[in-house]
JSON list of C-alpha atoms in Angstrom, two decimals:
[
{"chain": "A", "resi": 724, "resn": "UNK", "atom": "CA", "xyz": [73.44, 113.08, 126.47]},
{"chain": "A", "resi": 725, "resn": "UNK", "atom": "CA", "xyz": [70.89, 111.25, 123.81]},
{"chain": "A", "resi": 726, "resn": "UNK", "atom": "CA", "xyz": [72.51, 108.67, 122.66]},
{"chain": "A", "resi": 727, "resn": "UNK", "atom": "CA", "xyz": [71.11, 107.04, 118.81]},
{"chain": "A", "resi": 728, "resn": "UNK", "atom": "CA", "xyz": [71.71, 103.89, 116.60]},
{"chain": "A", "resi": 729, "resn": "UNK", "atom": "CA", "xyz": [71.77, 105.32, 112.75]},
{"chain": "A", "resi": 730, "resn": "UNK", "atom": "CA", "xyz": [71.00, 102.17, 110.51]},
{"chain": "A", "resi": 731, "resn": "UNK", "atom": "CA", "xyz": [72.70, 102.11, 106.79]},
{"chain": "A", "resi": 732, "resn": "UNK", "atom": "CA", "xyz": [72.69, 99.92, 104.35]},
{"chain": "A", "resi": 733, "resn": "UNK", "atom": "CA", "xyz": [76.16, 99.33, 102.25]},
{"chain": "A", "resi": 734, "resn": "UNK", "atom": "CA", "xyz": [76.60, 98.86, 98.40]},
{"chain": "A", "resi": 735, "resn": "UNK", "atom": "CA", "xyz": [76.08, 95.02, 98.97]},
{"chain": "A", "resi": 736, "resn": "UNK", "atom": "CA", "xyz": [73.27, 94.95, 100.87]},
{"chain": "A", "resi": 737, "resn": "UNK", "atom": "CA", "xyz": [74.62, 94.49, 104.28]},
{"chain": "A", "resi": 738, "resn": "UNK", "atom": "CA", "xyz": [72.82, 96.72, 107.23]},
{"chain": "A", "resi": 739, "resn": "UNK", "atom": "CA", "xyz": [74.73, 97.68, 109.52]},
{"chain": "A", "resi": 740, "resn": "UNK", "atom": "CA", "xyz": [73.13, 99.70, 112.81]},
{"chain": "A", "resi": 741, "resn": "UNK", "atom": "CA", "xyz": [76.23, 102.09, 114.00]},
{"chain": "A", "resi": 742, "resn": "UNK", "atom": "CA", "xyz": [76.39, 104.41, 117.33]},
{"chain": "A", "resi": 743, "resn": "UNK", "atom": "CA", "xyz": [76.23, 108.01, 117.85]},
{"chain": "A", "resi": 744, "resn": "UNK", "atom": "CA", "xyz": [76.90, 109.53, 121.57]},
{"chain": "A", "resi": 745, "resn": "UNK", "atom": "CA", "xyz": [74.78, 112.43, 120.28]},
{"chain": "A", "resi": 746, "resn": "UNK", "atom": "CA", "xyz": [71.73, 113.53, 118.27]},
{"chain": "A", "resi": 747, "resn": "UNK", "atom": "CA", "xyz": [74.15, 115.79, 115.98]},
{"chain": "A", "resi": 748, "resn": "UNK", "atom": "CA", "xyz": [74.53, 112.77, 113.42]},
{"chain": "A", "resi": 749, "resn": "UNK", "atom": "CA", "xyz": [70.96, 114.22, 112.09]},
{"chain": "A", "resi": 750, "resn": "UNK", "atom": "CA", "xyz": [72.29, 116.72, 111.27]},
{"chain": "A", "resi": 751, "resn": "UNK", "atom": "CA", "xyz": [74.83, 115.76, 108.83]},
{"chain": "A", "resi": 752, "resn": "UNK", "atom": "CA", "xyz": [72.55, 112.38, 107.29]},
{"chain": "A", "resi": 753, "resn": "UNK", "atom": "CA", "xyz": [68.64, 112.44, 106.36]},
{"chain": "A", "resi": 754, "resn": "UNK", "atom": "CA", "xyz": [66.87, 109.36, 106.60]},
{"chain": "A", "resi": 755, "resn": "UNK", "atom": "CA", "xyz": [65.91, 107.80, 103.05]},
{"chain": "A", "resi": 756, "resn": "UNK", "atom": "CA", "xyz": [69.28, 109.38, 101.67]},
{"chain": "A", "resi": 757, "resn": "UNK", "atom": "CA", "xyz": [71.52, 107.81, 99.01]},
{"chain": "A", "resi": 758, "resn": "UNK", "atom": "CA", "xyz": [75.17, 109.07, 99.60]},
{"chain": "A", "resi": 759, "resn": "UNK", "atom": "CA", "xyz": [78.66, 108.03, 97.50]},
{"chain": "A", "resi": 760, "resn": "UNK", "atom": "CA", "xyz": [80.93, 106.30, 99.63]},
{"chain": "A", "resi": 761, "resn": "UNK", "atom": "CA", "xyz": [83.13, 108.66, 99.68]},
{"chain": "A", "resi": 762, "resn": "UNK", "atom": "CA", "xyz": [80.33, 111.49, 100.64]},
{"chain": "A", "resi": 763, "resn": "UNK", "atom": "CA", "xyz": [79.32, 109.39, 103.65]},
{"chain": "A", "resi": 764, "resn": "UNK", "atom": "CA", "xyz": [82.39, 108.64, 104.66]},
{"chain": "A", "resi": 765, "resn": "UNK", "atom": "CA", "xyz": [83.42, 112.45, 104.92]},
{"chain": "A", "resi": 766, "resn": "UNK", "atom": "CA", "xyz": [80.60, 113.15, 106.62]},
{"chain": "A", "resi": 767, "resn": "UNK", "atom": "CA", "xyz": [80.37, 109.82, 108.94]},
{"chain": "A", "resi": 768, "resn": "UNK", "atom": "CA", "xyz": [84.11, 111.28, 110.05]},
{"chain": "A", "resi": 769, "resn": "UNK", "atom": "CA", "xyz": [82.37, 114.63, 110.84]},
{"chain": "A", "resi": 770, "resn": "UNK", "atom": "CA", "xyz": [79.46, 113.72, 113.00]},
{"chain": "A", "resi": 771, "resn": "UNK", "atom": "CA", "xyz": [80.94, 110.98, 114.89]},
{"chain": "A", "resi": 772, "resn": "UNK", "atom": "CA", "xyz": [84.09, 113.67, 115.71]},
{"chain": "A", "resi": 773, "resn": "UNK", "atom": "CA", "xyz": [81.94, 116.74, 116.40]},
{"chain": "A", "resi": 774, "resn": "UNK", "atom": "CA", "xyz": [79.52, 113.68, 118.48]},
{"chain": "A", "resi": 775, "resn": "UNK", "atom": "CA", "xyz": [82.60, 112.70, 120.08]},
{"chain": "A", "resi": 776, "resn": "UNK", "atom": "CA", "xyz": [83.86, 115.91, 121.19]},
{"chain": "A", "resi": 777, "resn": "UNK", "atom": "CA", "xyz": [80.71, 116.87, 122.84]},
{"chain": "A", "resi": 778, "resn": "UNK", "atom": "CA", "xyz": [81.08, 114.11, 125.51]},
{"chain": "A", "resi": 779, "resn": "UNK", "atom": "CA", "xyz": [84.93, 115.69, 125.88]},
{"chain": "A", "resi": 780, "resn": "UNK", "atom": "CA", "xyz": [83.27, 118.86, 126.63]},
{"chain": "A", "resi": 781, "resn": "UNK", "atom": "CA", "xyz": [80.48, 117.95, 129.02]},
{"chain": "A", "resi": 782, "resn": "UNK", "atom": "CA", "xyz": [82.59, 115.09, 130.73]},
{"chain": "A", "resi": 783, "resn": "UNK", "atom": "CA", "xyz": [86.39, 115.64, 130.05]},
{"chain": "A", "resi": 784, "resn": "UNK", "atom": "CA", "xyz": [87.45, 112.82, 127.58]},
{"chain": "A", "resi": 785, "resn": "UNK", "atom": "CA", "xyz": [86.57, 112.20, 124.12]},
{"chain": "A", "resi": 786, "resn": "UNK", "atom": "CA", "xyz": [83.43, 109.22, 123.57]},
{"chain": "A", "resi": 787, "resn": "UNK", "atom": "CA", "xyz": [86.31, 105.93, 122.28]},
{"chain": "A", "resi": 788, "resn": "UNK", "atom": "CA", "xyz": [82.96, 104.22, 121.30]},
{"chain": "A", "resi": 789, "resn": "UNK", "atom": "CA", "xyz": [82.06, 106.90, 118.88]},
{"chain": "A", "resi": 790, "resn": "UNK", "atom": "CA", "xyz": [85.71, 106.85, 117.23]},
{"chain": "A", "resi": 791, "resn": "UNK", "atom": "CA", "xyz": [85.30, 102.74, 117.63]},
{"chain": "A", "resi": 792, "resn": "UNK", "atom": "CA", "xyz": [82.70, 103.35, 115.42]},
{"chain": "A", "resi": 793, "resn": "UNK", "atom": "CA", "xyz": [84.25, 105.53, 113.42]},
{"chain": "A", "resi": 794, "resn": "UNK", "atom": "CA", "xyz": [87.14, 103.14, 112.27]},
{"chain": "A", "resi": 795, "resn": "UNK", "atom": "CA", "xyz": [84.26, 100.59, 111.93]},
{"chain": "A", "resi": 796, "resn": "UNK", "atom": "CA", "xyz": [83.12, 102.95, 109.32]},
{"chain": "A", "resi": 797, "resn": "UNK", "atom": "CA", "xyz": [85.99, 103.23, 107.72]},
{"chain": "A", "resi": 798, "resn": "UNK", "atom": "CA", "xyz": [86.86, 99.59, 107.43]},
{"chain": "A", "resi": 799, "resn": "UNK", "atom": "CA", "xyz": [83.55, 98.49, 105.92]},
{"chain": "A", "resi": 800, "resn": "UNK", "atom": "CA", "xyz": [83.39, 101.61, 103.45]},
{"chain": "A", "resi": 801, "resn": "UNK", "atom": "CA", "xyz": [87.46, 101.49, 101.99]},
{"chain": "A", "resi": 802, "resn": "UNK", "atom": "CA", "xyz": [86.58, 97.99, 99.78]},
{"chain": "A", "resi": 803, "resn": "UNK", "atom": "CA", "xyz": [83.94, 100.23, 98.16]},
{"chain": "A", "resi": 804, "resn": "UNK", "atom": "CA", "xyz": [85.61, 103.44, 97.58]},
{"chain": "A", "resi": 805, "resn": "UNK", "atom": "CA", "xyz": [86.87, 102.67, 94.00]},
{"chain": "A", "resi": 806, "resn": "UNK", "atom": "CA", "xyz": [83.54, 101.74, 92.66]},
{"chain": "A", "resi": 807, "resn": "UNK", "atom": "CA", "xyz": [82.01, 104.70, 91.19]},
{"chain": "A", "resi": 808, "resn": "UNK", "atom": "CA", "xyz": [78.43, 104.23, 91.47]},
{"chain": "A", "resi": 809, "resn": "UNK", "atom": "CA", "xyz": [78.79, 102.84, 95.20]},
{"chain": "A", "resi": 810, "resn": "UNK", "atom": "CA", "xyz": [76.42, 104.59, 97.29]},
{"chain": "A", "resi": 811, "resn": "UNK", "atom": "CA", "xyz": [75.22, 104.17, 101.27]},
{"chain": "A", "resi": 812, "resn": "UNK", "atom": "CA", "xyz": [71.73, 104.54, 101.90]},
{"chain": "A", "resi": 813, "resn": "UNK", "atom": "CA", "xyz": [70.73, 105.73, 105.48]},
{"chain": "A", "resi": 814, "resn": "UNK", "atom": "CA", "xyz": [67.53, 103.63, 106.74]},
{"chain": "A", "resi": 815, "resn": "UNK", "atom": "CA", "xyz": [66.61, 104.97, 110.28]},
{"chain": "A", "resi": 816, "resn": "UNK", "atom": "CA", "xyz": [67.59, 106.71, 113.24]},
{"chain": "A", "resi": 817, "resn": "UNK", "atom": "CA", "xyz": [66.52, 105.04, 116.69]},
{"chain": "A", "resi": 818, "resn": "UNK", "atom": "CA", "xyz": [66.71, 106.79, 120.29]}
]
């Protein structure tokens, strides 16, 4: 499976590289686009769960790295959920 990394900028300016075991992440996010934190977290949940399920379909087990990445995204995003104007920007995709 082609894996990829997507770089995001959090509302506090911190930038993070995030892992996906599948290119499906591109179906959920657009480079240069800002997403309200809650929407970003929902999209990340869907995208990384889909990616993990693609691994399960191919290899017979889910992708623990994708699920771990999802947990890290949830933890990083949680402090911003009460900030109505907080946005996460998708900076890039790397293959």
